[in-house]
Short mmCIF file of C-alpha atoms in Angstrom, two decimals:
data_model
loop_
_atom_site.label_atom_id
_atom_site.label_comp_id
_atom_site.label_asym_id
_atom_site.label_seq_id
_atom_site.Cartn_x
_atom_site.Cartn_y
_atom_site.Cartn_z
CA MET A 13 82.95 -127.05 112.99
CA HIS A 14 85.55 -126.73 115.72
CA LYS A 15 85.26 -124.31 118.64
CA ASN A 16 86.87 -123.71 122.02
CA ILE A 17 84.72 -122.45 124.87
CA THR A 18 85.22 -122.02 128.60
CA CYS A 19 82.73 -123.95 130.68
CA ILE A 20 81.12 -121.85 133.41
CA ALA A 21 79.00 -124.60 134.98
CA CYS A 22 81.35 -124.50 138.00
CA PRO A 23 84.33 -122.40 139.16
CA ARG A 24 86.83 -124.83 137.66
CA GLY A 25 86.40 -123.39 134.16
CA CYS A 26 87.30 -126.34 131.88
CA LEU A 27 88.36 -125.42 128.37
CA LEU A 28 85.92 -127.35 126.18
CA THR A 29 86.52 -128.26 122.59
CA VAL A 30 83.36 -128.73 120.61
CA SER A 31 83.48 -130.29 117.17
CA GLY A 32 81.11 -132.06 114.79
CA GLU A 33 77.71 -130.92 113.56
CA ALA A 34 74.43 -130.03 115.31
CA GLU A 35 73.01 -133.52 115.98
CA ASP A 36 76.38 -135.10 116.37
CA LEU A 37 78.42 -132.84 118.62
CA ILE A 38 81.64 -134.09 120.16
CA ILE A 39 82.58 -132.31 123.34
CA SER A 40 85.95 -132.85 124.97
CA GLY A 41 88.03 -131.20 127.68
CA ASN A 42 85.21 -131.43 130.21
CA GLU A 43 85.97 -132.93 133.63
CA CYS A 44 82.32 -133.65 134.42
CA ARG A 45 78.89 -134.18 132.82
CA LYS A 46 77.85 -130.57 133.37
CA GLY A 47 80.37 -129.60 130.71
CA ILE A 48 78.58 -131.62 128.04
CA GLU A 49 75.21 -129.96 128.66
CA TYR A 50 76.80 -126.53 128.88
CA GLY A 51 78.85 -127.05 125.72
CA ARG A 52 75.85 -128.31 123.75
CA GLN A 53 73.63 -125.36 124.72
CA GLU A 54 76.43 -122.88 124.08
CA ILE A 55 77.03 -124.19 120.58
CA LEU A 56 73.45 -124.77 119.49
CA GLU A 57 71.88 -121.66 120.95
CA PRO A 58 73.64 -119.62 123.62
CA LEU A 59 71.01 -117.92 125.78
CA ARG A 60 71.58 -114.78 127.82
CA MET A 61 69.60 -112.53 130.10
CA LEU A 62 69.60 -108.90 128.96
CA THR A 63 69.54 -106.20 131.61
CA THR A 64 69.70 -102.51 130.73
CA THR A 65 67.99 -99.22 131.55
CA VAL A 66 65.26 -97.14 129.92
CA ARG A 67 64.62 -93.40 129.93
CA THR A 68 62.11 -91.89 132.35
CA THR A 69 60.40 -88.49 132.60
CA HIS A 70 61.16 -88.41 136.34
CA PRO A 71 62.93 -85.19 137.41
CA VAL A 72 65.44 -86.97 139.70
CA TYR A 73 65.66 -90.60 138.60
CA THR A 74 66.19 -90.33 134.87
CA ARG A 75 66.83 -94.04 134.20
CA LEU A 76 64.87 -97.11 135.26
CA PRO A 77 66.66 -100.49 135.34
CA VAL A 78 64.91 -103.25 133.38
CA ARG A 79 65.37 -106.87 132.32
CA LEU A 80 63.72 -109.26 129.91
CA SER A 81 61.11 -111.77 131.09
CA ARG A 82 63.37 -114.63 130.00
CA GLU A 83 66.76 -115.39 128.50
CA VAL A 84 67.06 -114.78 124.77
CA PRO A 85 69.52 -115.92 122.09
CA LEU A 86 72.79 -114.02 122.41
CA GLU A 87 72.79 -112.94 118.77
CA GLN A 88 69.44 -111.17 119.21
CA ILE A 89 70.65 -108.96 122.07
CA PRO A 90 71.53 -105.97 119.83
CA GLU A 91 68.03 -106.03 118.29
CA PHE A 92 66.45 -106.12 121.75
CA MET A 93 68.62 -103.16 122.80
CA LYS A 94 67.28 -101.17 119.84
CA VAL A 95 63.62 -101.63 120.77
CA ILE A 96 64.21 -101.20 124.50
CA ASN A 97 65.94 -97.89 123.84
CA GLN A 98 62.65 -96.58 122.38
CA VAL A 99 60.85 -97.09 125.70
CA CYS A 100 60.28 -94.11 128.00
CA VAL A 101 58.65 -94.53 131.42
CA SER A 102 56.34 -91.90 132.92
CA ARG A 103 54.50 -93.77 135.64
CA THR A 104 55.02 -95.24 139.10
CA CYS A 105 56.35 -98.79 139.02
CA ILE A 106 57.95 -101.43 141.21
CA PRO A 107 60.23 -104.36 140.39
CA GLY A 108 58.31 -107.01 138.47
CA ASP A 109 56.01 -104.58 136.64
CA VAL A 110 55.70 -105.20 132.90
CA MET A 111 56.86 -102.05 131.09
CA ALA A 112 56.45 -103.28 127.48
CA VAL A 113 55.05 -106.48 126.01
CA ASN A 114 55.98 -108.85 123.22
CA LEU A 115 59.24 -107.23 122.17
CA LEU A 116 60.25 -108.12 118.59
CA GLU A 117 57.12 -110.30 118.52
CA SER A 118 59.05 -112.92 120.44
CA GLU A 119 56.67 -113.09 123.43
CA VAL A 120 59.38 -111.58 125.59
CA ASP A 121 58.30 -108.74 127.88
CA LEU A 122 60.27 -105.90 129.42
CA ILE A 123 60.23 -106.04 133.21
CA ALA A 124 61.10 -103.22 135.64
CA THR A 125 63.78 -104.17 138.18
CA GLY A 126 63.75 -100.86 140.04
CA GLU A 127 61.18 -98.69 141.76
CA LEU A 128 60.02 -95.35 140.41
CA TYR A 129 57.57 -93.09 142.18
CA TYR A 130 55.59 -90.22 140.70
CA GLU A 131 53.56 -87.89 142.93
CA LYS A 132 49.88 -88.06 141.94
CA GLY A 133 48.20 -85.15 140.19
CA MET B 3 66.83 -84.36 173.83
CA LYS B 4 69.32 -86.57 172.13
CA GLN B 5 67.89 -89.59 170.34
CA GLU B 6 69.03 -92.88 171.81
CA TYR B 7 69.13 -96.26 170.08
CA ASP B 8 70.29 -99.71 171.10
CA VAL B 9 71.93 -100.15 167.70
CA VAL B 10 72.99 -97.62 165.09
CA VAL B 11 73.88 -99.00 161.66
CA ILE B 12 76.16 -96.92 159.43
CA GLY B 13 75.40 -97.47 155.75
CA ALA B 14 72.24 -98.79 154.06
CA GLY B 15 73.83 -101.01 151.46
CA PRO B 16 73.22 -104.77 151.50
CA ALA B 17 75.24 -105.27 154.73
CA GLY B 18 73.59 -102.41 156.62
CA LEU B 19 70.08 -103.36 155.48
CA ALA B 20 70.54 -106.94 156.70
CA ALA B 21 72.07 -105.68 159.96
CA ALA B 22 69.15 -103.29 160.62
CA VAL B 23 66.61 -106.08 159.96
CA ALA B 24 68.42 -108.58 162.21
CA ALA B 25 68.99 -106.10 165.06
CA SER B 26 65.33 -105.05 164.98
CA ASP B 27 64.19 -108.69 165.01
CA LYS B 28 66.25 -109.22 168.17
CA GLY B 29 64.20 -106.48 169.85
CA ALA B 30 66.71 -103.63 169.61
CA THR B 31 65.73 -100.06 168.77
CA VAL B 32 67.53 -99.37 165.51
CA CYS B 33 68.66 -96.33 163.57
CA LEU B 34 69.94 -96.81 160.02
CA ALA B 35 72.03 -93.92 158.69
CA GLU B 36 72.81 -93.56 154.98
CA ARG B 37 74.69 -90.78 153.21
CA GLU B 38 72.76 -91.20 149.95
CA GLU B 39 69.10 -90.47 149.41
CA ARG B 40 67.99 -94.06 148.84
CA MET B 41 68.75 -97.41 150.44
CA GLY B 42 70.54 -100.14 148.50
CA GLY B 43 74.12 -98.88 148.24
CA ILE B 44 76.03 -100.09 145.21
CA LEU B 45 73.25 -102.57 144.29
CA LYS B 46 71.20 -99.69 142.86
CA GLN B 47 73.62 -99.35 139.96
CA CYS B 48 74.41 -103.07 139.56
CA ILE B 49 71.61 -103.65 137.08
CA HIS B 50 73.02 -106.99 135.86
CA ASP B 51 71.67 -110.24 137.26
CA GLY B 52 73.19 -113.06 139.28
CA PHE B 53 72.50 -111.75 142.79
CA GLY B 54 70.71 -113.73 145.46
CA LEU B 55 71.26 -117.32 144.31
CA ILE B 56 72.12 -118.34 147.88
CA ARG B 57 69.97 -115.93 149.88
CA PHE B 58 66.77 -116.05 147.81
CA LYS B 59 67.41 -119.12 145.60
CA GLU B 60 66.71 -116.87 142.62
CA LYS B 61 68.79 -114.98 140.11
CA LEU B 62 68.00 -111.32 140.80
CA THR B 63 69.38 -108.04 139.51
CA GLY B 64 71.03 -105.68 142.02
CA PRO B 65 68.05 -103.29 142.29
CA GLU B 66 65.66 -106.23 142.82
CA TYR B 67 67.84 -107.65 145.59
CA ALA B 68 68.08 -104.24 147.26
CA TRP B 69 64.34 -103.69 146.96
CA ARG B 70 63.58 -106.91 148.85
CA TYR B 71 65.78 -105.82 151.75
CA GLU B 72 64.49 -102.27 151.63
CA ASN B 73 60.97 -103.61 152.13
CA MET B 74 62.10 -105.77 155.04
CA VAL B 75 63.55 -102.66 156.70
CA LYS B 76 60.38 -100.64 156.04
CA GLU B 77 58.21 -103.38 157.60
CA ARG B 78 60.12 -102.97 160.86
CA PRO B 79 60.35 -100.10 163.36
CA VAL B 80 63.73 -98.91 162.04
CA ASP B 81 64.44 -95.16 161.91
CA PHE B 82 65.99 -94.45 158.52
CA LEU B 83 68.10 -91.31 158.21
CA SER B 84 68.82 -90.57 154.56
CA ARG B 85 71.41 -88.10 153.26
CA THR B 86 73.03 -88.40 156.68
CA PHE B 87 76.76 -88.50 157.19
CA LEU B 88 78.59 -89.66 160.30
CA THR B 89 81.36 -87.21 161.19
CA THR B 90 82.63 -88.32 164.61
CA MET B 91 82.05 -91.04 167.17
CA LYS B 92 83.10 -90.91 170.82
CA PRO B 93 82.87 -93.68 173.40
CA GLU B 94 80.47 -92.62 176.18
CA ASN B 95 78.91 -94.59 179.08
CA GLY B 96 79.60 -97.95 177.48
CA GLY B 97 78.05 -96.77 174.20
CA PHE B 98 78.84 -94.10 171.63
CA ASP B 99 78.06 -90.44 171.07
CA LEU B 100 77.67 -89.98 167.34
CA SER B 101 77.75 -86.70 165.49
CA PHE B 102 75.82 -86.66 162.22
CA VAL B 103 75.12 -84.06 159.60
CA ASN B 104 72.21 -83.91 157.13
CA PRO B 105 70.35 -81.21 155.16
CA GLU B 106 67.24 -81.23 157.40
CA LYS B 107 68.76 -81.17 160.87
CA GLY B 108 72.23 -79.75 160.23
CA VAL B 109 74.67 -81.13 162.79
CA PHE B 110 73.06 -83.32 165.43
CA SER B 111 74.00 -86.12 167.81
CA VAL B 112 72.64 -89.57 168.47
CA TYR B 113 73.52 -91.99 171.25
CA ALA B 114 74.17 -95.61 170.26
CA GLY B 115 74.41 -98.60 172.59
CA SER B 116 76.35 -100.44 169.93
CA LEU B 117 77.41 -99.78 166.36
CA VAL B 118 77.34 -101.74 163.13
CA MET B 119 79.83 -100.37 160.63
CA ALA B 120 78.56 -101.20 157.13
CA MET B 121 80.25 -98.52 155.03
CA GLY B 122 81.21 -100.83 152.18
CA CYS B 123 84.35 -100.23 150.14
CA ARG B 124 85.91 -97.74 147.77
CA GLU B 125 87.50 -98.27 144.40
CA ARG B 126 91.20 -97.80 143.92
CA THR B 127 91.90 -94.79 141.75
CA ASP B 128 94.47 -93.95 139.05
CA ARG B 129 96.68 -92.23 141.66
CA GLN B 130 96.63 -95.30 143.89
CA ILE B 131 98.09 -97.43 141.11
CA PHE B 132 100.72 -94.76 140.37
CA LEU B 133 99.22 -93.66 137.09
CA HIS B 134 100.42 -90.09 137.25
CA GLY B 135 100.72 -87.32 134.68
CA GLU B 136 98.08 -85.03 133.21
CA ARG B 137 94.54 -85.15 134.47
CA PRO B 138 92.36 -85.08 131.38
CA SER B 139 88.67 -85.89 131.71
CA GLY B 140 87.73 -89.36 130.57
CA ILE B 141 89.35 -91.40 133.35
CA PHE B 142 86.83 -93.16 135.55
CA THR B 143 86.71 -95.96 138.05
CA ALA B 144 84.40 -98.76 136.89
CA GLY B 145 81.82 -97.98 139.56
CA GLN B 146 81.83 -94.32 138.61
CA ALA B 147 81.23 -95.23 134.96
CA GLN B 148 78.47 -97.59 136.08
CA ASP B 149 76.83 -94.80 138.06
CA PHE B 150 76.98 -92.47 135.04
CA ILE B 151 75.46 -94.98 132.63
CA ASN B 152 72.96 -96.84 134.79
CA LEU B 153 71.70 -94.15 137.13
CA LYS B 154 72.33 -90.86 135.38
CA GLY B 155 72.09 -91.96 131.75
CA TYR B 156 75.37 -90.44 130.55
CA MET B 157 77.98 -92.18 128.43
CA PRO B 158 81.46 -91.81 129.93
CA GLY B 159 83.11 -92.21 126.51
CA HIS B 160 82.91 -93.81 123.09
CA LYS B 161 86.25 -95.50 122.63
CA CYS B 162 87.19 -97.18 125.87
CA VAL B 163 90.13 -99.01 127.39
CA ILE B 164 89.61 -100.96 130.58
CA LEU B 165 92.51 -101.40 132.98
CA GLY B 166 92.13 -104.29 135.43
CA SER B 167 89.94 -107.33 135.16
CA GLY B 168 87.87 -106.95 138.31
CA ASP B 169 84.22 -107.96 138.01
CA ILE B 170 82.84 -104.44 137.73
CA GLY B 171 85.33 -103.70 134.95
CA LEU B 172 84.22 -106.79 133.02
CA ILE B 173 80.57 -105.94 133.53
CA MET B 174 81.21 -102.40 132.35
CA ALA B 175 82.96 -103.72 129.22
CA ARG B 176 79.69 -105.43 128.25
CA ARG B 177 77.52 -102.55 129.38
CA LEU B 178 79.52 -99.99 127.36
CA THR B 179 79.38 -102.25 124.29
CA LEU B 180 75.61 -102.67 124.57
CA GLU B 181 75.23 -98.90 124.82
CA GLY B 182 77.19 -98.41 121.61
CA ALA B 183 80.72 -97.70 122.82
CA GLU B 184 83.73 -99.45 121.37
CA VAL B 185 85.74 -101.31 124.01
CA GLN B 186 89.29 -101.71 122.71
CA GLY B 187 90.36 -104.21 125.30
CA VAL B 188 90.77 -105.16 128.92
CA TYR B 189 94.34 -105.08 130.25
CA GLU B 190 95.35 -106.92 133.41
CA ILE B 191 98.76 -106.62 135.07
CA GLY B 192 98.48 -110.03 136.76
CA SER B 193 98.87 -113.42 135.14
CA GLU B 194 95.30 -114.42 136.01
CA PRO B 195 92.09 -112.44 135.55
CA SER B 196 90.80 -111.10 138.86
CA GLY B 197 87.12 -111.36 137.95
CA LEU B 198 84.89 -114.44 137.94
CA THR B 199 85.23 -116.84 134.98
CA ARG B 200 81.53 -116.41 134.34
CA ASN B 201 82.11 -112.71 133.71
CA ILE B 202 85.12 -113.33 131.45
CA VAL B 203 82.88 -115.52 129.29
CA GLN B 204 79.63 -113.56 129.33
CA CYS B 205 81.05 -110.03 129.33
CA LEU B 206 84.16 -110.34 127.17
CA GLU B 207 84.02 -113.49 125.03
CA ASP B 208 80.35 -112.91 124.11
CA TYR B 209 81.26 -109.54 122.63
CA ASN B 210 84.73 -110.40 121.30
CA ILE B 211 86.44 -107.99 123.66
CA PRO B 212 90.12 -108.93 123.97
CA LEU B 213 91.63 -109.58 127.39
CA GLN B 214 95.39 -109.16 127.62
CA LEU B 215 97.13 -110.44 130.74
CA GLU B 216 100.49 -109.23 132.10
CA THR B 217 99.85 -105.84 130.52
CA THR B 218 99.28 -102.46 132.07
CA VAL B 219 98.75 -98.82 131.22
CA THR B 220 101.90 -96.79 131.73
CA GLU B 221 101.03 -93.40 130.26
CA ILE B 222 98.05 -91.11 129.84
CA HIS B 223 97.86 -88.85 126.77
CA GLY B 224 95.72 -85.75 126.36
CA TYR B 225 95.29 -82.53 128.30
CA ASP B 226 91.62 -81.53 128.41
CA ARG B 227 90.20 -84.83 127.24
CA LEU B 228 91.88 -88.22 127.21
CA GLU B 229 93.29 -88.93 123.73
CA GLY B 230 95.05 -92.21 124.30
CA VAL B 231 97.02 -94.45 126.63
CA THR B 232 100.30 -96.31 126.36
CA ILE B 233 100.14 -99.97 127.28
CA CYS B 234 103.14 -102.12 128.11
CA ARG B 235 103.69 -105.82 128.77
CA VAL B 236 105.15 -106.43 132.21
CA ASP B 237 107.83 -108.86 133.39
CA LYS B 238 107.54 -111.37 136.25
CA ASN B 239 108.00 -108.61 138.80
CA LYS B 240 105.25 -106.54 137.16
CA ILE B 241 107.81 -104.05 135.85
CA PRO B 242 106.73 -102.64 132.44
CA ARG B 243 108.99 -103.69 129.54
CA ARG B 244 109.55 -100.42 127.70
CA GLU B 245 110.27 -102.09 124.35
CA THR B 246 106.70 -103.43 124.28
CA ALA B 247 105.05 -100.01 124.63
CA VAL B 248 102.12 -99.41 122.26
CA ARG B 249 99.89 -96.35 122.10
CA ILE B 250 96.14 -96.93 121.88
CA ASP B 251 93.78 -94.11 120.94
CA CYS B 252 90.81 -93.80 123.29
CA ASP B 253 88.67 -91.12 124.93
CA CYS B 254 87.90 -93.11 128.03
CA LEU B 255 89.94 -95.18 130.49
CA ILE B 256 88.05 -97.29 132.98
CA LEU B 257 89.83 -98.59 136.05
CA SER B 258 88.84 -101.82 137.71
CA VAL B 259 91.90 -102.24 139.87
CA GLY B 260 90.65 -103.32 143.23
CA LEU B 261 88.47 -102.32 146.13
CA ILE B 262 89.50 -101.13 149.57
CA PRO B 263 87.22 -101.39 152.61
CA GLU B 264 86.12 -97.97 153.81
CA ASN B 265 87.05 -97.62 157.46
CA ASP B 266 88.52 -94.14 157.93
CA ILE B 267 85.94 -93.35 160.60
CA LEU B 268 87.42 -96.09 162.82
CA LYS B 269 90.92 -94.56 162.87
CA PRO B 270 90.49 -92.20 165.85
CA LEU B 271 89.37 -95.14 168.01
CA SER B 272 92.49 -97.17 167.15
CA VAL B 273 90.43 -100.17 166.09
CA LYS B 274 92.82 -103.00 165.20
CA MET B 275 93.01 -103.49 161.43
CA ASP B 276 93.99 -106.48 159.30
CA PRO B 277 96.73 -105.40 156.86
CA VAL B 278 95.59 -107.96 154.28
CA THR B 279 91.82 -107.44 154.24
CA LYS B 280 92.17 -103.69 155.05
CA GLY B 281 89.15 -104.17 157.29
CA PRO B 282 89.06 -104.45 161.07
CA VAL B 283 90.10 -107.60 162.91
CA VAL B 284 86.92 -109.24 164.19
CA ASP B 285 85.84 -112.25 166.21
CA GLN B 286 83.09 -114.71 165.29
CA ASN B 287 80.46 -112.15 166.39
CA LEU B 288 82.01 -109.70 163.91
CA GLU B 289 82.93 -107.49 166.86
CA THR B 290 86.07 -105.42 166.34
CA SER B 291 88.83 -104.93 168.90
CA PHE B 292 86.74 -102.03 170.25
CA PRO B 293 83.89 -103.49 172.35
CA GLY B 294 80.48 -102.58 170.95
CA ILE B 295 81.70 -101.83 167.41
CA PHE B 296 80.75 -104.48 164.87
CA SER B 297 81.80 -104.67 161.22
CA CYS B 298 80.25 -106.41 158.22
CA GLY B 299 79.98 -106.61 154.45
CA ASN B 300 82.63 -105.05 152.24
CA ALA B 301 83.82 -102.77 155.05
CA LEU B 302 85.02 -105.93 156.78
CA HIS B 303 86.61 -107.55 153.71
CA VAL B 304 85.79 -107.35 150.03
CA ASN B 305 83.28 -110.05 149.10
CA ASP B 306 82.41 -111.33 145.65
CA LEU B 307 78.84 -112.37 146.45
CA VAL B 308 76.21 -110.05 147.88
CA ASP B 309 74.62 -113.07 149.57
CA TYR B 310 77.69 -113.30 151.82
CA VAL B 311 77.51 -109.57 152.48
CA SER B 312 73.92 -109.94 153.69
CA GLU B 313 74.89 -112.93 155.80
CA SER B 314 77.61 -110.98 157.59
CA GLY B 315 75.29 -107.98 158.00
CA HIS B 316 72.70 -110.24 159.58
CA LEU B 317 75.24 -111.70 162.01
CA ALA B 318 76.67 -108.29 162.96
CA GLY B 319 73.17 -106.83 163.48
CA GLU B 320 72.10 -109.71 165.66
CA ARG B 321 75.23 -109.62 167.80
CA ALA B 322 75.11 -105.83 168.10
CA ALA B 323 71.54 -106.12 169.42
CA LEU B 324 72.67 -108.68 172.01
CA TYR B 325 75.58 -106.47 173.04
CA GLY B 326 73.33 -103.95 174.72
CA LYS B 327 71.04 -106.55 176.30
CA LYS B 328 73.33 -108.96 178.05
CA LYS B 329 77.03 -109.07 178.50
CA ILE B 330 78.49 -111.88 176.47
CA GLN B 331 80.62 -113.94 178.85
CA VAL B 332 84.11 -113.32 177.57
CA LYS B 333 86.68 -115.77 178.69
CA ARG B 334 89.40 -115.34 176.12
CA ARG B 335 89.79 -113.68 172.78
CA ILE B 336 92.33 -115.64 170.79
CA THR B 337 93.83 -115.37 167.33
CA LEU B 338 92.85 -117.82 164.63
CA ASN B 339 96.18 -118.37 162.89
CA THR B 340 96.46 -119.25 159.22
CA ALA B 341 99.02 -121.37 157.40
CA GLY B 342 99.70 -122.75 153.94
CA ASN B 343 97.95 -121.37 150.87
CA ILE B 344 95.74 -118.85 152.69
CA GLN B 345 95.59 -115.19 151.69
CA TYR B 346 93.28 -114.31 154.56
CA ALA B 347 90.54 -115.75 156.74
CA VAL B 348 87.71 -113.91 158.53
CA PRO B 349 87.07 -113.94 161.48
CA GLN B 350 90.68 -113.43 162.53
CA ASN B 351 89.87 -113.90 166.24
CA LEU B 352 87.67 -116.18 168.30
CA THR B 353 86.08 -115.24 171.58
CA LEU B 354 85.80 -118.33 173.75
CA PRO B 355 84.03 -120.26 175.09
CA ALA B 356 81.48 -120.20 172.31
CA LYS B 357 78.68 -122.33 170.93
CA GLY B 358 77.00 -122.57 167.58
CA THR B 359 78.23 -122.64 164.00
CA VAL B 360 79.69 -119.59 162.29
CA PRO B 361 80.93 -119.14 158.73
CA LEU B 362 84.65 -118.86 158.14
CA PHE B 363 85.40 -116.95 154.95
CA PHE B 364 88.75 -117.28 153.23
CA ARG B 365 90.62 -116.75 150.01
CA PRO B 366 93.58 -118.83 148.82
CA LEU B 367 96.84 -117.08 148.03
CA ARG B 368 97.25 -118.95 144.71
CA SER B 369 95.03 -121.08 142.51
CA MET B 370 94.86 -124.69 143.62
CA GLY B 371 93.43 -127.77 141.90
CA LYS B 372 92.94 -130.16 144.76
CA GLY B 373 93.23 -128.73 148.23
CA VAL B 374 92.37 -129.69 151.75
CA ALA B 375 91.27 -127.15 154.35
CA ILE B 376 92.16 -128.10 157.91
CA LEU B 377 91.28 -126.39 161.19
CA LYS B 378 93.47 -127.71 163.98
CA GLN B 379 93.98 -126.98 167.64
CA GLY B 380 97.33 -128.46 168.60
CA GLU B 381 97.25 -131.92 167.05
CA ARG B 382 93.46 -132.17 167.27
CA ILE B 383 91.64 -131.80 163.96
CA ILE B 384 88.45 -129.74 164.33
CA LEU B 385 87.52 -129.65 160.68
CA LYS B 386 88.92 -131.19 157.54
CA LYS B 387 87.43 -130.70 154.13
CA ASN B 388 88.56 -131.41 150.61
CA LEU B 389 88.08 -128.47 148.28
CA ASN B 390 88.66 -128.34 144.54
CA TRP B 391 89.49 -125.61 142.05
CA LEU B 392 90.22 -122.81 144.46
CA LYS B 393 91.07 -119.39 143.09
CA PRO B 394 92.08 -116.16 144.81
CA SER B 395 89.24 -114.44 142.94
CA GLU B 396 86.58 -116.73 144.39
CA MET B 397 85.94 -116.56 148.10
CA ASN B 398 85.25 -119.73 150.05
CA ARG B 399 82.94 -120.28 152.99
CA LEU B 400 83.27 -123.04 155.56
CA PRO B 401 80.98 -123.43 158.57
CA ILE B 402 82.84 -124.10 161.82
CA ASP B 403 81.36 -125.54 164.98
CA LEU B 404 82.72 -123.36 167.78
CA SER B 405 81.81 -125.81 170.54
CA LEU B 406 84.58 -128.08 169.23
CA ILE B 407 87.23 -125.49 170.10
CA ASP B 408 88.72 -125.86 173.57
CA PRO B 409 88.73 -122.43 175.23
CA ASP B 410 91.81 -123.35 177.27
CA GLY B 411 93.60 -125.07 174.40
CA MET B 412 96.27 -123.93 172.01
CA THR B 413 95.84 -121.30 169.29
CA PRO B 414 93.78 -122.84 166.47
CA VAL B 415 95.38 -122.90 163.03
CA PHE B 416 93.46 -122.86 159.76
CA SER B 417 95.40 -124.09 156.76
CA LEU B 418 95.01 -124.98 153.12
CA GLU B 419 97.36 -127.61 151.75
CA ASN B 420 97.79 -129.55 148.53
CA ARG B 421 96.09 -132.93 148.54
CA GLU B 422 97.92 -136.13 147.56
CA GLY B 423 100.93 -134.28 146.25
CA VAL B 424 98.95 -132.71 143.40
CA HIS B 425 100.55 -129.44 142.37
CA ALA B 426 98.61 -126.21 142.23
#
């Protein structure tokens, strides 16, 4: 395997070259140690936070912003989008509220990042 | 009777929220006026994360960051006027007569002892980058597209081209892809991307969206709906090379071609403006050339971190509250000159004598590997700091100790030079 990636551990943005196999990765192009850790994680399992919105039944605020409870593997993001797009909110919530649990049975929850207010009754 | 406040803050985005909190904490009576219904400004639609690493030591999304500040405002005796637009401001008895309009009260006036201008910035449009021709639907600024998707739940298009590599454009490239649109590419006229490297990696590379530098859109096709654009490579002088023209089919063009501080309301008062930042010229208290008018956040200069926006809002709010209470002893307002590889530095002026430490924000003109920032007064060095990997797209912050500046001395000069003969 041989791959070029840009390190984002600091603003410098070294162009890393990663070669070798899983247990025996060779990382070059890095100007500091941060590059090695970043390169390793990026090759073995790049993790990303997913933020998106879900539908609501609210008459004015028709979308609620949400995020996942933790970072997930980049390649799974499209699957997470599919299940999140099934969610529809119809209750008052504030940032931090859990809107759906255990998405894709991966113990990752869906967390509200915005506020939504429904009049009672 | 006309309502009177010590401080009136215009705009309830991150700068205005911080200003209202800080002014209230200094004991001022505060009114916070916002043209939209809710507080938070642009943060409401910035649903991605990465906000607040400096201010809260946490990685928050835009709405979460805004919510924290909104609560701080609500915990304090701040009068919040929503859906309220400032139409005119007139100097009166050392303060300002403000004329507002909103749906509840119609046109009404408020008296302000001092003012914090926190109007934020506007996006440059297709006309401002000389993209003329037909006006089909399907051409949006990145922030407009973000508003449609994230707040209203509408897709601006299905086959998109992004012009400009500003951060919002990069973030929208990812957002559109996640929502099922096809992003054909991001085209940037400059030789370097204008967004943060982090966004190039996580918004474009993650989703295999091509970024083409030294390329721009030269033609719009379509009459009712956008049908395509012509892209061209540009030469060194950014002049399109006709022989490289290629037509790309798309139904949506998203522009991320720069932000301009929003300061039209200051024009009638002849507030001195900085031609580079497009914001007012301020001193270390963020006071403009018009006494009692303070400026902060993206209205002052376009920031890349909201944490810095809050910091400047806090400073402006605090100083605006002091303005009404006690006269700051002004001895001399002098220019802080810049030299070397500096695009701009804020504050542009210093009011002396002064104590305390204030942040100096600056951007380099060109990328620089190893640089040294020097603040000098005559031959005396006030501050010297080595800085690495500077880029025009990433703003720098340096704290300066004002007590080290001699109020009767020469004009201080802030410069950024190459270190040890290393080339940029």
